[in-house]
Amino acid sequence: MEYIFSLEFIYLIASVTYILGLKMLGHPETARKGNLIAAAGMTLAIIGTIFLYQGEVSSIIYILIGIAILIGTIIGWLVAKKVGMTKMPELVSLFNGMGGASAALIGLIEFHHYIGDQLSILTIIAGMIIGSVSFSGSMIAWAKLNGTLNKPIRLPKYNILNNVFLLAILGFGAFIIISGSDSSLFLYLLFFAALAYGILFVLPIGGADMPVVISLLNSFTGLAAAFGGFLYGNMVMLTGGILVGSAGTILTLAMCKAMNRPLSNVIFGAFGEGSKAVAGDGNKVQGNIKEASASDVAILMNYSNKVIIVPGYGLAVAQAQHIIHELEQLLESKGIDVKYAIHPVAGRMPGHMNVLLAETNVDYDKLVEMEDINPEFKSTDVVFVVGANDVVNPAAHNDPASPIYGMPILDVENAKHIIVNKRSMKPGYAGIENELFYNQKTSMLFGDAKQALTKLVAELKNM
């Protein structure tokens, strides 16, 4: 009975909820429940840590902890409730940065308590470096996604500079560990150097690669948290850190595979900011644009047997997820087969489109992944691309000079008719023109996605 109310048992239960929650996050139907289960486990671990800690703690410490939890809860709740789906990637990056900052602060606070214990100092220094890089890198990623940093910033020979700087940081950290130095000056120099490296690490990477970068930084934060758990002998902190670190790493590699690019190319290639230079006049797409009205598209869809919708970031920006679900239901009421084609990196983070459509209660079976939907395009009467760009660009297959060449895409060009809804002819995040728009089978439905879809639904209702 005593064990049931022990901190170790509570940590065990919390660790199980993390694993169970992470497993449930793998499917849209169970993702929300998994998130709540993992959050309940975290709450249990926090309560257990506060009230079952065996050491002596003054009442003022409990008061400070209570105030910190209250402030953090209020801020986190308000921010999460108010954020729009289009801003979710920025929020993920921001929260991830806070985790890295926490790990770095643990290192700064605990360093002088473990002087002479080389293994503990190694753990502290490693956690502080990784956490600092994750924090500053996440803040730069947030600024890029938010549009605050929308201009390319690349130093000359930045790859060499970054690598030399990283080696210097690692060497300086090793010196502090081996020498047994207790210098606060050295500690803070290392801390600020790691922060600077995080900035330099993310700054040259293009906007198109931000989902990969966020996932990679997330794995860094998990690793830093795991070091903290190892330092304190805290099993739930260690388990949570390992799960976040490993999941972030797996997701990073999966996204790189979906883009057909090695991780080193993402980090050192600056795809998305350097690509505009690549896609110059020599690679300018030739051809004519064919424009269609909502009435034209309604007629085409009304006489179709099968329609595939390809959602993209433009759908999220326009907040048109509800009206597109209404379009889907309207088409199905007319006996038309409707599915959604989901690209692994559509939107600004993995699963962005899945979450967006789940918000409107779209049947999960209608969300079909790229590998499964691609063979179906040949038998599709109409493909309706809403706000997607680079993930449907045939240049990935046809143009070896293109920066997205080799990236797996949705083969929408194989459909009988292609309708693309966009605000304008502005390129996507990769900064290159889309060959699909000049395809003879393609018609452009220009305008805000929500307004265009509203008109389209109205036209279909009158038929």
Coordinates of C-alpha atoms in Angstrom, one line a residue:
M1 CA 0.0 0.0 0.0
E2 CA 2.9 2.3 0.8
Y3 CA 4.4 1.7 -2.7
I4 CA 1.1 2.8 -4.4
F5 CA 1.4 6.2 -2.8
S6 CA 5.2 6.5 -3.5
L7 CA 6.8 8.9 -5.9
E8 CA 8.3 6.0 -7.9
F9 CA 4.9 4.4 -8.5
I10 CA 3.4 7.7 -9.7
Y11 CA 6.4 8.2 -12.0
L12 CA 5.8 4.7 -13.4
I13 CA 2.1 5.5 -14.1
A14 CA 3.0 8.9 -15.7
S15 CA 5.6 7.2 -17.9
V16 CA 3.0 4.7 -19.1
T17 CA 0.6 7.5 -19.9
Y18 CA 3.3 9.2 -22.0
I19 CA 3.9 6.0 -24.0
L20 CA 0.2 5.3 -24.4
G21 CA -0.5 9.0 -25.4
L22 CA 2.3 9.0 -27.9
K23 CA 0.9 5.7 -29.5
M24 CA -2.6 7.2 -29.7
L25 CA -1.2 10.4 -31.4
G26 CA -0.4 8.2 -34.4
H27 CA -4.0 8.2 -35.6
P28 CA -6.4 11.2 -36.0
E29 CA -9.3 9.4 -34.4
T30 CA -7.4 8.8 -31.1
A31 CA -5.0 11.8 -31.2
R32 CA -7.1 14.1 -29.0
K33 CA -7.7 11.4 -26.4
G34 CA -4.0 10.5 -26.4
N35 CA -3.0 14.1 -25.8
L36 CA -5.4 14.3 -22.8
I37 CA -4.0 11.0 -21.4
A38 CA -0.4 12.2 -21.7
A39 CA -1.3 15.6 -20.1
A40 CA -3.1 13.8 -17.2
G41 CA 0.1 11.8 -16.7
M42 CA 2.2 15.0 -16.7
T43 CA -0.2 16.6 -14.2
L44 CA 0.1 13.5 -11.9
A45 CA 3.9 13.6 -12.1
I46 CA 4.0 17.3 -11.2
I47 CA 1.6 16.8 -8.2
G48 CA 3.6 13.8 -7.0
T49 CA 6.9 15.7 -7.3
I50 CA 5.5 18.6 -5.2
F51 CA 3.7 16.7 -2.4
L52 CA 5.7 13.4 -2.1
Y53 CA 9.2 14.8 -2.2
Q54 CA 11.1 13.4 0.8
G55 CA 13.5 16.3 1.5
E56 CA 12.8 19.4 3.6
V57 CA 11.3 22.2 1.6
S58 CA 10.3 25.6 3.1
S59 CA 6.8 26.9 2.7
I60 CA 8.1 29.9 0.6
I61 CA 9.3 27.4 -2.1
Y62 CA 5.8 25.8 -2.3
I63 CA 4.3 29.3 -2.7
L64 CA 6.7 30.2 -5.5
I65 CA 6.1 26.9 -7.2
G66 CA 2.3 27.4 -7.0
I67 CA 2.6 30.9 -8.4
A68 CA 4.8 29.7 -11.3
I69 CA 2.4 26.9 -12.1
L70 CA -0.6 29.3 -12.0
I71 CA 1.0 31.9 -14.2
G72 CA 2.2 29.2 -16.7
T73 CA -1.2 27.5 -16.8
I74 CA -3.0 30.8 -17.5
I75 CA -0.6 31.9 -20.2
G76 CA -0.5 28.5 -21.8
W77 CA -4.3 28.1 -21.7
L78 CA -5.0 31.5 -23.2
V79 CA -2.4 31.2 -25.9
A80 CA -3.6 27.7 -26.9
K81 CA -7.3 28.8 -26.9
K82 CA -6.7 31.9 -29.0
V83 CA -4.3 30.6 -31.6
G84 CA -5.6 29.9 -35.1
M85 CA -4.9 26.7 -37.0
T86 CA -2.7 28.7 -39.4
K87 CA -0.5 29.8 -36.4
M88 CA -0.2 26.3 -34.9
P89 CA 3.3 25.7 -36.3
E90 CA 4.5 28.9 -34.7
L91 CA 3.0 27.9 -31.4
V92 CA 4.7 24.5 -31.5
S93 CA 8.0 26.1 -32.2
L94 CA 7.4 28.6 -29.3
F95 CA 6.5 25.9 -26.8
N96 CA 9.4 23.8 -27.9
G97 CA 11.7 26.7 -27.3
M98 CA 10.4 27.1 -23.8
G99 CA 11.3 23.4 -23.2
G100 CA 14.9 24.0 -24.4
A101 CA 15.2 27.2 -22.2
S102 CA 14.1 25.2 -19.2
A103 CA 16.8 22.6 -19.8
A104 CA 19.4 25.3 -20.3
L105 CA 18.4 27.0 -17.0
I106 CA 18.7 23.7 -15.1
G107 CA 22.3 23.6 -16.2
L108 CA 23.0 27.2 -15.2
I109 CA 21.5 26.6 -11.7
E110 CA 22.9 23.2 -10.9
F111 CA 26.4 23.6 -12.3
H112 CA 28.0 24.8 -9.0
H113 CA 26.2 22.2 -7.0
Y114 CA 28.1 19.3 -8.7
I115 CA 31.6 20.6 -9.0
G116 CA 34.0 17.7 -8.6
D117 CA 31.5 15.1 -10.0
Q118 CA 32.7 14.9 -13.6
L119 CA 29.8 12.7 -14.8
S120 CA 27.2 15.1 -13.5
I121 CA 29.1 18.1 -14.9
L122 CA 29.2 16.3 -18.3
T123 CA 25.4 15.8 -18.1
I124 CA 24.8 19.5 -17.1
I125 CA 27.0 20.9 -19.8
A126 CA 25.5 18.6 -22.5
G127 CA 22.0 19.5 -21.4
M128 CA 22.7 23.2 -21.3
I129 CA 24.3 23.3 -24.8
I130 CA 21.6 21.3 -26.4
G131 CA 18.8 23.2 -24.6
S132 CA 20.3 26.6 -25.5
V133 CA 20.6 25.7 -29.1
S134 CA 17.0 24.4 -29.1
F135 CA 15.7 27.6 -27.5
S136 CA 17.4 30.2 -29.7
G137 CA 16.9 28.0 -32.8
S138 CA 13.2 27.6 -32.1
M139 CA 12.8 31.4 -31.6
I140 CA 14.4 32.0 -35.1
A141 CA 12.1 29.2 -36.5
W142 CA 9.1 31.0 -34.9
A143 CA 10.2 34.3 -36.4
K144 CA 10.5 32.8 -39.9
L145 CA 7.1 31.1 -39.7
N146 CA 5.6 34.3 -38.3
G147 CA 7.0 36.3 -41.2
T148 CA 9.1 38.5 -38.9
L149 CA 12.3 37.1 -40.5
N150 CA 11.2 36.9 -44.2
K151 CA 14.5 37.9 -45.8
P152 CA 17.4 35.5 -46.6
I153 CA 20.3 36.0 -44.1
R154 CA 23.3 34.0 -45.1
L155 CA 26.9 34.7 -44.1
P156 CA 29.7 34.0 -46.5
K157 CA 30.9 30.4 -46.1
Y158 CA 28.3 29.9 -43.4
N159 CA 28.6 26.1 -43.5
I160 CA 32.3 26.3 -42.6
L161 CA 31.7 29.1 -40.0
N162 CA 28.9 27.1 -38.3
N163 CA 30.9 23.9 -38.2
V164 CA 34.0 25.6 -36.8
F165 CA 31.8 27.5 -34.2
L166 CA 30.2 24.2 -33.1
L167 CA 33.5 22.5 -32.7
A168 CA 34.7 25.4 -30.6
I169 CA 31.7 25.2 -28.4
L170 CA 32.2 21.4 -27.9
G171 CA 35.9 21.9 -27.2
F172 CA 35.2 24.7 -24.7
G173 CA 32.6 22.5 -23.0
A174 CA 35.1 19.6 -22.9
F175 CA 37.7 21.9 -21.3
I176 CA 35.3 22.9 -18.5
I177 CA 34.4 19.3 -17.8
I178 CA 38.0 17.9 -17.8
S179 CA 39.6 20.9 -16.0
G180 CA 37.0 20.8 -13.2
S181 CA 36.6 24.6 -13.5
D182 CA 34.0 26.3 -11.4
S183 CA 34.2 29.6 -13.2
S184 CA 30.8 31.3 -13.7
L185 CA 32.4 33.4 -16.5
F186 CA 33.3 30.2 -18.4
L187 CA 29.8 28.8 -17.8
Y188 CA 28.0 31.9 -19.1
L189 CA 30.4 32.2 -22.0
L190 CA 29.4 28.7 -23.0
F191 CA 25.7 29.4 -22.5
F192 CA 25.7 32.5 -24.7
A193 CA 27.9 30.8 -27.3
A194 CA 25.4 28.0 -27.5
L195 CA 22.5 30.5 -27.9
A196 CA 24.5 32.2 -30.7
Y197 CA 25.0 28.9 -32.5
G198 CA 21.3 28.1 -32.3
I199 CA 20.6 31.4 -34.2
L200 CA 23.3 30.7 -36.8
F201 CA 22.2 27.1 -37.2
V202 CA 18.6 28.0 -38.1
L203 CA 19.0 31.4 -39.7
P204 CA 20.2 30.3 -43.2
I205 CA 17.6 27.5 -43.5
G206 CA 14.8 28.3 -45.8
G207 CA 11.1 28.5 -44.9
A208 CA 10.2 25.4 -46.9
D209 CA 12.3 23.3 -44.5
M210 CA 10.9 24.8 -41.3
P211 CA 8.7 21.7 -40.5
V212 CA 11.8 19.6 -40.6
V213 CA 13.8 22.1 -38.5
I214 CA 11.0 22.3 -35.9
S215 CA 10.9 18.5 -35.6
L216 CA 14.7 18.4 -35.3
L217 CA 14.8 21.1 -32.6
N218 CA 12.0 19.2 -30.8
S219 CA 14.3 16.2 -30.7
F220 CA 17.0 18.4 -29.2
T221 CA 14.7 19.6 -26.5
G222 CA 13.7 16.0 -25.6
L223 CA 17.4 15.0 -25.4
A224 CA 18.2 18.0 -23.2
A225 CA 15.2 17.1 -20.9
A226 CA 16.5 13.5 -20.8
F227 CA 19.9 14.8 -19.5
G228 CA 18.1 16.7 -16.8
G229 CA 16.2 13.5 -15.8
F230 CA 19.5 11.6 -15.7
L231 CA 21.1 14.3 -13.5
Y232 CA 18.3 14.3 -11.0
G233 CA 17.6 10.5 -11.2
N234 CA 14.1 11.5 -12.2
M235 CA 12.7 8.6 -14.2
V236 CA 9.6 10.3 -15.5
M237 CA 11.7 13.3 -16.8
L238 CA 14.1 10.8 -18.3
T239 CA 11.4 8.8 -20.0
G240 CA 9.6 11.9 -21.3
G241 CA 12.8 13.3 -22.7
I242 CA 13.8 10.0 -24.4
L243 CA 10.3 9.7 -26.0
V244 CA 10.3 13.3 -27.3
G245 CA 13.9 13.0 -28.5
S246 CA 13.4 9.7 -30.3
A247 CA 9.9 10.6 -31.8
G248 CA 11.3 14.0 -33.0
T249 CA 14.3 12.2 -34.6
I250 CA 12.1 9.6 -36.3
L251 CA 9.7 12.3 -37.6
T252 CA 12.6 14.4 -38.9
L253 CA 14.0 11.5 -40.9
A254 CA 10.5 10.6 -42.1
M255 CA 9.9 14.1 -43.5
C256 CA 13.3 14.1 -45.1
K257 CA 12.4 10.9 -46.8
A258 CA 9.1 12.4 -47.9
M259 CA 11.1 15.2 -49.5
N260 CA 13.7 12.8 -50.9
R261 CA 16.5 14.9 -49.3
P262 CA 19.1 13.9 -46.7
L263 CA 19.0 15.7 -43.4
S264 CA 22.4 17.2 -44.2
N265 CA 21.0 18.8 -47.3
V266 CA 18.2 20.4 -45.3
I267 CA 20.6 21.8 -42.7
F268 CA 23.3 23.0 -45.2
G269 CA 21.3 23.5 -48.4
A270 CA 19.0 26.4 -47.3
F271 CA 16.3 25.1 -49.6
G272 CA 13.5 27.6 -49.9
E273 CA 15.6 30.7 -49.6
G274 CA 18.4 29.9 -52.0
S275 CA 16.0 28.3 -54.5
K276 CA 14.8 31.6 -55.8
A277 CA 18.1 32.1 -57.3
V278 CA 18.0 28.7 -58.9
A279 CA 14.7 29.2 -60.4
G280 CA 15.8 32.1 -62.5
D281 CA 14.8 33.2 -66.0
G282 CA 16.4 30.1 -67.5
N283 CA 14.0 27.8 -65.7
K284 CA 10.9 30.0 -66.2
V285 CA 7.9 27.9 -67.1
Q286 CA 6.4 28.6 -70.6
G287 CA 2.7 28.4 -71.4
N288 CA -0.7 29.9 -70.9
I289 CA -2.9 30.1 -67.9
K290 CA -6.6 29.1 -68.2
E291 CA -8.9 30.7 -65.8
A292 CA -12.3 29.3 -64.7
S293 CA -15.2 30.7 -62.8
A294 CA -17.1 29.1 -59.9
S295 CA -19.9 28.2 -62.3
D296 CA -17.5 26.5 -64.7
V297 CA -16.0 24.4 -61.8
A298 CA -19.5 23.6 -60.5
I299 CA -20.6 22.2 -63.8
L300 CA -17.5 20.1 -64.2
M301 CA -17.9 18.6 -60.7
N302 CA -21.6 18.1 -61.0
Y303 CA -21.0 15.7 -63.9
S304 CA -18.1 13.9 -62.3
N305 CA -18.0 10.4 -60.8
K306 CA -14.9 10.9 -58.7
V307 CA -13.3 14.0 -57.1
I308 CA -10.1 14.2 -55.1
I309 CA -9.5 17.3 -53.0
V310 CA -5.9 18.3 -52.3
P311 CA -5.7 20.7 -49.3
G312 CA -2.8 23.0 -48.6
Y313 CA -1.7 25.9 -46.4
G314 CA -3.9 28.3 -48.3
L315 CA -6.9 26.4 -47.0
A316 CA -5.7 27.0 -43.5
V317 CA -5.0 30.6 -44.1
A318 CA -8.5 31.3 -45.4
Q319 CA -10.0 29.1 -42.6
A320 CA -12.0 27.4 -45.3
Q321 CA -12.0 23.9 -43.7
H322 CA -15.7 24.0 -42.8
I323 CA -16.9 25.1 -46.3
I324 CA -14.7 22.5 -48.0
H325 CA -16.4 19.8 -45.8
E326 CA -19.7 21.2 -46.9
L327 CA -18.6 20.9 -50.5
E328 CA -17.6 17.3 -49.9
Q329 CA -21.0 16.5 -48.3
L330 CA -22.8 18.2 -51.2
L331 CA -20.9 16.3 -53.8
E332 CA -21.5 13.0 -52.0
S333 CA -25.2 13.7 -51.9
K334 CA -25.1 13.8 -55.7
G335 CA -23.5 10.3 -55.7
I336 CA -20.0 11.5 -56.4
D337 CA -17.0 9.7 -54.7
V338 CA -14.9 12.3 -52.8
K339 CA -11.5 11.8 -51.1
Y340 CA -8.8 14.0 -49.7
A341 CA -5.2 13.6 -50.8
I342 CA -2.7 14.3 -47.9
H343 CA 0.9 15.0 -48.6
P344 CA 3.3 14.3 -45.7
V345 CA 4.7 17.8 -45.6
A346 CA 1.6 19.8 -46.7
G347 CA 1.1 22.9 -44.6
R348 CA 3.7 24.1 -42.1
M349 CA 4.1 21.1 -40.0
P350 CA 3.5 17.3 -40.2
G351 CA -0.2 16.4 -39.8
H352 CA -1.3 20.1 -40.3
M353 CA -3.9 19.2 -42.9
N354 CA -5.1 16.1 -40.9
V355 CA -5.7 18.3 -37.8
L356 CA -7.4 21.0 -39.9
L357 CA -9.9 18.7 -41.5
A358 CA -10.4 16.7 -38.3
E359 CA -11.6 20.0 -36.8
T360 CA -14.6 19.8 -39.1
N361 CA -15.4 16.1 -38.4
V362 CA -14.3 14.9 -41.9
D363 CA -14.4 11.1 -41.9
Y364 CA -10.9 9.9 -41.2
D365 CA -11.2 7.2 -43.9
K366 CA -11.4 9.9 -46.5
L367 CA -8.0 11.3 -45.6
V368 CA -5.7 9.2 -47.9
E369 CA -1.9 9.4 -47.7
M370 CA 0.2 10.1 -50.8
E371 CA 1.4 6.5 -51.5
D372 CA -2.2 5.2 -51.5
I373 CA -3.8 8.1 -53.4
N374 CA -1.3 8.5 -56.2
P375 CA -2.5 5.4 -58.2
E376 CA -6.1 6.7 -58.1
F377 CA -5.5 10.0 -59.9
K378 CA -5.6 8.3 -63.3
S379 CA -9.2 7.3 -62.7
T380 CA -10.2 10.7 -61.2
D381 CA -12.5 13.0 -63.1
V382 CA -11.6 16.2 -61.2
V383 CA -8.7 17.1 -58.8
F384 CA -9.4 20.2 -56.8
V385 CA -6.2 21.7 -55.4
V386 CA -7.0 24.2 -52.7
G387 CA -4.0 26.3 -51.4
A388 CA -1.4 23.6 -52.1
N389 CA 1.6 24.4 -54.4
D390 CA 5.0 22.7 -54.1
V391 CA 3.6 19.3 -53.2
V392 CA 1.8 19.1 -56.6
N393 CA 4.5 20.6 -58.8
P394 CA 5.5 18.2 -61.6
A395 CA 8.9 19.8 -61.7
A396 CA 9.8 17.4 -58.9
H397 CA 9.6 14.7 -61.7
N398 CA 10.4 16.6 -64.8
D399 CA 13.1 19.2 -64.1
P400 CA 16.5 18.0 -62.8
A401 CA 17.5 21.7 -62.3
S402 CA 14.6 22.3 -59.9
P403 CA 15.4 22.6 -56.2
I404 CA 12.5 20.2 -55.5
Y405 CA 13.6 17.6 -58.1
G406 CA 13.2 14.1 -56.7
M407 CA 10.7 15.1 -54.0
P408 CA 7.7 12.7 -53.9
I409 CA 4.6 14.7 -54.9
L410 CA 0.9 14.1 -55.4
D411 CA 0.6 13.0 -59.0
V412 CA -2.4 15.3 -59.7
E413 CA -1.4 15.9 -63.3
N414 CA -2.6 12.4 -64.1
A415 CA -6.2 13.3 -63.5
K416 CA -8.7 14.1 -66.3
H417 CA -9.3 17.6 -65.1
I418 CA -7.4 19.8 -62.6
I419 CA -8.8 22.8 -60.8
V420 CA -6.4 24.9 -58.8
N421 CA -7.6 27.5 -56.3
K422 CA -5.1 30.2 -55.4
R423 CA -5.1 33.9 -54.5
S424 CA -2.5 34.7 -57.2
M425 CA 0.3 33.2 -59.3
K426 CA 2.8 33.8 -56.4
P427 CA 5.2 30.8 -56.0
G428 CA 5.0 28.5 -53.0
Y429 CA 7.5 28.2 -50.1
A430 CA 10.1 26.8 -52.4
G431 CA 10.1 30.0 -54.4
I432 CA 9.7 28.4 -57.8
E433 CA 7.0 28.5 -60.5
N434 CA 4.6 25.5 -60.7
E435 CA 4.4 23.7 -64.0
L436 CA 1.0 22.3 -63.1
F437 CA -0.6 25.7 -63.6
Y438 CA 0.4 25.7 -67.2
N439 CA -0.9 22.2 -67.9
Q440 CA -3.6 22.0 -70.6
K441 CA -5.9 20.1 -68.2
T442 CA -5.5 22.8 -65.5
S443 CA -8.0 25.6 -64.9
M444 CA -7.2 28.3 -62.3
L445 CA -10.0 29.4 -59.8
F446 CA -8.5 32.6 -58.4
G447 CA -9.5 34.1 -55.1
D448 CA -9.6 33.6 -51.4
A449 CA -10.3 29.9 -50.7
K450 CA -13.2 30.5 -48.4
Q451 CA -14.9 33.0 -50.8
A452 CA -14.3 30.8 -53.8
L453 CA -15.6 27.7 -52.1
T454 CA -18.7 29.5 -50.9
K455 CA -19.5 30.6 -54.4
L456 CA -18.8 27.1 -55.7
V457 CA -21.1 25.5 -53.1
A458 CA -23.9 28.0 -54.0
E459 CA -23.6 27.1 -57.7
L460 CA -23.7 23.4 -57.0
K461 CA -26.8 23.8 -54.8
N462 CA -28.6 25.4 -57.7
M463 CA -28.0 22.4 -60.0

